[in-house]
Amino acid sequence: MSNLILVAPIQGWVAALDEVPDPVFSERILGDGLAIDPTGAMLRAPCDGVMISSAKHAVTLHAANGAEILIHIGLETVALGGQGFISLVREGKAIKAGDPLLTFDLEFLAARVKSLISPIVVTNGEAFKIVRRSHDCEVAVGDFLMELQPVDSAVAAERSAGSESRDVVVPLTLGIHARPAAMLSNCAKRFSSDVTLSLRGRNANAKSVAALMSLGVGFNDAVSVAAKGADAEQAVAAVVDLIGAGLGDGVVPSQAAPAQPNKEKAAPAVDGQNVVRGVRAAPGIALGRAVHFHVTEISVPEAGKGIARETEEFHRALGEARLRIEASSSSGDRQRRDILSAHLALLDDPELHGAARQHIENGKSAGFAWRQAIRSFAGTLKASDNVRMQERASDLLDLERQFLAVLTGANPGRNIDLPENAILIAEELLPSDLVSLDAAKIAGFVTSRGGPTSHIAILASGMNVPAVVGAGPAVRLVAEGTEVLLDADEGLLYLRPDSAAVAAARATFAVQSHQRTDAMATAGEKCRTADGTRIEILANLGAGAPEAAAALHMGAEGCGLLRTEFLFLDRNAPPSEDEQYQQYQAVADALDGRPFTLRTFDIGGDKPVRYLAFPPEENPALGLRGVRAGLLWPDLLRAQFGAIIRVKPAGRCKIMLPMIVSLGEFVAARAILDAMCEERNVAARIPLGVMIETPSSAVLADQLSREADFLSIGTNDLTQYVLAIDRGHRQLADQFDALHPAVLRLIAKAADSARAVGKPIGVCGGLATDPLATPILLGLGIGELSVPPPAIPNLKAAVHALAMTDCRAAARHVLTLESPGAVRAYVRASIISSKRGIGP
């Protein structure tokens, strides 16, 4: 095959890609080539071929010899939504060198984009080598630009079968357990190469969650990451960078060892046959009747009824189990969804499937094959020296039970009729057990086995269920139906509490119950302060219409934040516009005309997706996430905008942009939205707002307020970036406090900026749920608080008790204080102690 000559497609000055002020091009992430700083306004074909795609600001050509050439006019021109460009050739049309492809308005672009410099790159560089190119000169249309030489097929094959390996120290406090393993598996699955992790002479398939967990990787372990295949180098780099960044889990400095559960301290004990000692899994106090929860093992035959039949049954059970887990993960808090997402990853694990298939091919039944595959991996985890890895074996056993229940139709103990205020007593509870039982009747639970960082402990905390784990065989002493007092804060279960202890507990519960009842009784009313100031109390949602309906029952006055990531995560392709529209319309219908604010997708960082090739990032939290990802992949943003503007009634749904750092980002997104509304003849103006969650957006709030329709403060990320503390960092958790005066001053600046131009401003971050923060936020001028639905009744009750004069005085004073501790002490002393129903 002869070489291909590319001619200049546009008049201008030739520059090396290194001079392009965009790492996507300068670091040759898309491919090698060069750039032209244009002086002409007509783009022509650089060679014969076929137009593959045309996005107005960029075109991709397929040359006759197979080379693929991308020409990108200017930088960040995608944000213009096609304005300033006119396409002259449709996709799929054959073209000749010199044919006009598109025209553009140089003056219009120069006033609106970062740079006019236009990269021209070969995107399939593994098959072509640039042997000659122009350098630092002016070119006219048709002048020589570069020469491409096809790579010999044998060389290409050798190159495609490349290998790469690197070592990395694992900084995760808890090692690679289920959730980090799921993230790591998803990352590895983005690449065609085979990827493995090795530790102490043992290897694990990096695309297998079970294999990664069974490797027993702990804190500070040095692992080797290796890959073989066409994209081996990229795969290893991505996996190493993800591990080094902490996989979204807690990390600690390499010289400091993480705290491990103290087995001696956690050892169960019984004092005078009256108290069972265990380990706190979830805080709280509960008084109720002991109910022993027993689960019988599901019986399955060992011998199969033929490979074809057992294989069919295997896949049927997998599919139904997947649907059940997906249904369970569609509701609840983020921790519950994360845990169940890890279960889904395990259910689809290639190593587990391979082991089960081997048993089936050896004549075993589908149920026996699954049990053997699961228990082999679970046994490896239980044998680990890492306590938390031992705890994660229960996740595998949970999957065994769920699969076998579907396969056989059994319901092993879950149809139990719980009494009110049941305190469950069990050898072990699995996540699916807790999810399947009537949560309203569970006052708490105590288990013989399990650990404080197990998934059942995390679920209990999210459900506000007091729990003690690791209590040992002493739990067998608890008589069925007897009254017990659970003090989970101290890790104690009182088997025969005396009358004074019961009376004190009941008095505490009565006060709390009375407060909850009063709060629920008035939760449906519009929220106002004691002196009549209207404050909107809205719900943060993350699962769709069913969650919205439940939020209204709790007193939500609308939705202040719909996290749309639930549509984008844990899938192999992004959601279509139609799929998104159906979900958003369902939420709008459930809200029945109430306020509805939707945040555009915030993927990237700790929420990677399989279908986008994120470049390696040393710190994903400071990389491609939020609106940056939306502008880098505008087709995704356009699809989401397209779905939103279809929601009826028109203009009902407000759009909020995450992770904004400059006015330019907002203007770019607004241009895309307005262009789409014009294309689709949408007359209603769609409100577009900004999340204030970066220090830069808070500092520039005066500029953003003039252009945006509303502001909403995301205090979780804002606090993280202001204090330079990862919000998941266990060793610094006590210092991560959104009531830090530095954070409060930025909130004050944003509120002042919004008020100056008459724009609404709210808070949708975790600070809105802190009762000590309520008077401060109101005093700073926040008129809308959006919180998880369960927090709404108590928050409304707290607001009812406050007077704005007191709130403003408190807000002014706390801005002068030096620490979050001083802020909390002041609020407790000056406001909380004088009000009833507010805070602790």
Short mmCIF file of C-alpha atoms in Angstrom, two decimals, residues 595-795:
data_model
loop_
_atom_site.label_atom_id
_atom_site.label_comp_id
_atom_site.label_asym_id
_atom_site.label_seq_id
_atom_site.Cartn_x
_atom_site.Cartn_y
_atom_site.Cartn_z
CA PRO A 595 -40.37 22.85 41.90
CA PHE A 596 -38.03 20.46 40.09
CA THR A 597 -34.29 21.10 39.76
CA LEU A 598 -32.15 18.60 37.90
CA ARG A 599 -28.36 18.50 37.99
CA THR A 600 -26.61 17.50 34.79
CA PHE A 601 -24.49 14.38 35.04
CA ASP A 602 -21.49 14.60 37.38
CA ILE A 603 -19.51 11.60 36.19
CA GLY A 604 -15.77 11.22 36.46
CA GLY A 605 -13.73 11.52 39.64
CA ASP A 606 -15.12 8.83 42.00
CA LYS A 607 -17.86 7.97 39.48
CA PRO A 608 -16.11 6.53 36.40
CA VAL A 609 -18.12 5.02 33.55
CA ARG A 610 -17.17 2.22 31.19
CA TYR A 611 -18.15 3.95 27.97
CA LEU A 612 -15.95 7.06 28.28
CA ALA A 613 -12.17 6.92 27.94
CA PHE A 614 -11.08 9.21 30.76
CA PRO A 615 -7.39 10.03 30.46
CA PRO A 616 -5.14 8.96 33.36
CA GLU A 617 -5.47 11.45 36.23
CA GLU A 618 -3.31 11.69 39.32
CA ASN A 619 -6.19 13.24 41.23
CA PRO A 620 -9.58 12.50 39.64
CA ALA A 621 -11.34 14.83 42.09
CA LEU A 622 -9.48 17.69 40.39
CA GLY A 623 -9.86 16.36 36.87
CA LEU A 624 -12.52 15.61 34.27
CA ARG A 625 -15.80 15.67 36.17
CA GLY A 626 -18.97 17.73 36.26
CA VAL A 627 -19.49 20.32 33.56
CA ARG A 628 -15.96 19.75 32.26
CA ALA A 629 -16.91 16.24 31.21
CA GLY A 630 -20.12 17.56 29.69
CA LEU A 631 -18.29 20.07 27.53
CA LEU A 632 -15.61 17.55 26.55
CA TRP A 633 -18.29 15.05 25.46
CA PRO A 634 -20.99 17.45 24.21
CA ASP A 635 -23.09 14.72 22.62
CA LEU A 636 -23.88 13.43 26.13
CA LEU A 637 -24.73 16.92 27.33
CA ARG A 638 -26.90 17.60 24.28
CA ALA A 639 -28.77 14.34 24.80
CA GLN A 640 -29.45 15.28 28.43
CA PHE A 641 -30.50 18.83 27.52
CA GLY A 642 -32.71 17.38 24.79
CA ALA A 643 -34.47 15.14 27.28
CA ILE A 644 -34.96 17.95 29.78
CA ILE A 645 -36.49 20.45 27.36
CA ARG A 646 -39.09 17.84 26.39
CA VAL A 647 -40.43 17.64 29.98
CA LYS A 648 -43.96 19.00 30.28
CA PRO A 649 -45.09 21.53 31.20
CA ALA A 650 -42.37 23.35 29.27
CA GLY A 651 -39.90 25.19 31.49
CA ARG A 652 -40.99 23.35 34.63
CA CYS A 653 -37.65 21.59 35.01
CA LYS A 654 -34.72 23.78 36.06
CA ILE A 655 -31.19 22.71 35.12
CA MET A 656 -28.20 22.99 37.44
CA LEU A 657 -24.58 22.72 36.25
CA PRO A 658 -22.06 21.00 38.59
CA MET A 659 -18.42 21.87 39.26
CA ILE A 660 -18.47 25.29 37.55
CA VAL A 661 -15.20 27.23 37.97
CA SER A 662 -15.67 30.11 35.53
CA LEU A 663 -18.31 32.19 33.81
CA GLY A 664 -17.07 30.88 30.46
CA GLU A 665 -18.19 27.35 31.30
CA PHE A 666 -21.67 28.56 32.13
CA VAL A 667 -21.87 30.67 28.95
CA ALA A 668 -20.76 27.70 26.85
CA ALA A 669 -23.43 25.43 28.36
CA ARG A 670 -26.07 28.15 27.99
CA ALA A 671 -25.17 28.50 24.30
CA ILE A 672 -25.66 24.75 23.76
CA LEU A 673 -29.00 24.80 25.58
CA ASP A 674 -30.30 27.89 23.76
CA ALA A 675 -29.26 26.49 20.38
CA MET A 676 -31.14 23.27 21.11
CA CYS A 677 -34.23 25.17 22.18
CA GLU A 678 -34.08 27.18 18.95
CA GLU A 679 -33.62 24.03 16.85
CA ARG A 680 -36.64 22.39 18.49
CA ASN A 681 -38.85 25.50 18.55
CA VAL A 682 -39.03 25.54 22.35
CA ALA A 683 -40.36 28.99 23.23
CA ALA A 684 -40.19 28.66 27.02
CA ARG A 685 -36.95 29.79 28.62
CA ILE A 686 -35.34 26.89 30.48
CA PRO A 687 -33.90 28.13 33.79
CA LEU A 688 -30.19 27.33 34.02
CA GLY A 689 -28.35 27.62 37.32
CA VAL A 690 -24.95 26.96 38.85
CA MET A 691 -23.77 24.81 41.71
CA ILE A 692 -21.42 26.74 43.96
CA GLU A 693 -19.12 23.90 45.02
CA THR A 694 -15.67 25.14 44.05
CA PRO A 695 -13.84 28.02 45.72
CA SER A 696 -13.53 29.79 42.36
CA SER A 697 -17.29 29.73 41.78
CA ALA A 698 -17.88 31.19 45.24
CA VAL A 699 -15.32 33.94 44.66
CA LEU A 700 -16.83 34.68 41.23
CA ALA A 701 -20.42 34.42 42.47
CA ASP A 702 -21.06 38.07 41.57
CA GLN A 703 -20.28 37.32 37.90
CA LEU A 704 -22.19 34.04 37.89
CA SER A 705 -25.23 35.58 39.59
CA ARG A 706 -25.63 38.12 36.80
CA GLU A 707 -25.85 35.39 34.15
CA ALA A 708 -27.31 32.35 35.92
CA ASP A 709 -30.99 32.08 36.82
CA PHE A 710 -30.25 30.71 40.29
CA LEU A 711 -27.43 29.43 42.53
CA SER A 712 -27.28 26.34 44.74
CA ILE A 713 -24.41 25.65 47.13
CA GLY A 714 -23.00 22.13 47.26
CA THR A 715 -21.30 22.23 50.65
CA ASN A 716 -19.74 18.74 50.47
CA ASP A 717 -17.36 19.46 47.62
CA LEU A 718 -16.98 23.12 48.59
CA THR A 719 -15.74 22.09 52.03
CA GLN A 720 -13.42 19.48 50.54
CA TYR A 721 -11.78 21.98 48.20
CA VAL A 722 -11.64 24.88 50.67
CA LEU A 723 -10.08 22.80 53.46
CA ALA A 724 -7.95 20.60 51.15
CA ILE A 725 -9.32 17.51 52.92
CA ASP A 726 -10.76 14.55 51.08
CA ARG A 727 -14.26 14.14 52.49
CA GLY A 728 -13.70 10.38 52.69
CA HIS A 729 -10.37 10.63 54.55
CA ARG A 730 -10.72 8.69 57.79
CA GLN A 731 -7.71 10.16 59.58
CA LEU A 732 -8.85 13.74 58.92
CA ALA A 733 -12.58 13.12 59.31
CA ASP A 734 -12.78 15.13 62.53
CA GLN A 735 -11.37 18.16 60.71
CA PHE A 736 -13.77 17.96 57.77
CA ASP A 737 -16.42 20.42 58.94
CA ALA A 738 -18.56 22.60 56.71
CA LEU A 739 -19.04 25.02 59.62
CA HIS A 740 -15.41 26.07 59.25
CA PRO A 741 -15.42 29.89 59.10
CA ALA A 742 -13.60 29.81 55.74
CA VAL A 743 -16.46 27.82 54.21
CA LEU A 744 -19.08 30.03 55.85
CA ARG A 745 -17.42 33.17 54.49
CA LEU A 746 -17.61 31.81 50.95
CA ILE A 747 -21.27 30.90 51.47
CA ALA A 748 -21.86 34.44 52.71
CA LYS A 749 -20.17 35.90 49.64
CA ALA A 750 -22.27 33.77 47.30
CA ALA A 751 -25.48 34.68 49.15
CA ASP A 752 -24.64 38.40 49.09
CA SER A 753 -23.91 38.21 45.35
CA ALA A 754 -27.20 36.49 44.59
CA ARG A 755 -29.20 38.86 46.75
CA ALA A 756 -27.61 41.90 45.06
CA VAL A 757 -29.15 40.94 41.70
CA GLY A 758 -32.33 39.35 43.01
CA LYS A 759 -31.43 35.74 42.18
CA PRO A 760 -32.56 32.85 44.41
CA ILE A 761 -29.91 30.85 46.24
CA GLY A 762 -30.16 27.60 48.16
CA VAL A 763 -28.04 24.90 49.78
CA CYS A 764 -28.30 21.30 48.62
CA GLY A 765 -25.22 19.85 50.35
CA GLY A 766 -24.83 17.97 53.60
CA LEU A 767 -24.63 21.17 55.67
CA ALA A 768 -28.35 21.70 55.09
CA THR A 769 -29.07 18.67 57.31
CA ASP A 770 -26.94 19.91 60.22
CA PRO A 771 -29.31 21.45 62.81
CA LEU A 772 -26.55 23.72 64.10
CA ALA A 773 -26.12 25.14 60.60
CA THR A 774 -29.79 25.97 60.02
CA PRO A 775 -29.87 29.35 61.80
CA ILE A 776 -26.55 30.36 60.23
CA LEU A 777 -27.64 29.52 56.68
CA LEU A 778 -30.93 31.37 57.08
CA GLY A 779 -29.09 34.33 58.58
CA LEU A 780 -26.70 34.44 55.63
CA GLY A 781 -29.64 34.79 53.26
CA ILE A 782 -30.24 31.20 52.11
CA GLY A 783 -33.89 30.84 51.13
CA GLU A 784 -33.98 27.19 50.09
CA LEU A 785 -32.68 24.05 51.78
CA SER A 786 -32.64 20.73 49.94
CA VAL A 787 -31.99 17.60 51.99
CA PRO A 788 -32.54 13.81 51.94
CA PRO A 789 -36.28 13.09 52.43
CA PRO A 790 -36.00 11.55 55.94
CA ALA A 791 -34.48 14.80 57.24
CA ILE A 792 -37.33 17.02 56.02
CA PRO A 793 -39.81 16.85 58.95
CA ASN A 794 -37.22 17.69 61.61
CA LEU A 795 -35.68 20.41 59.44
#
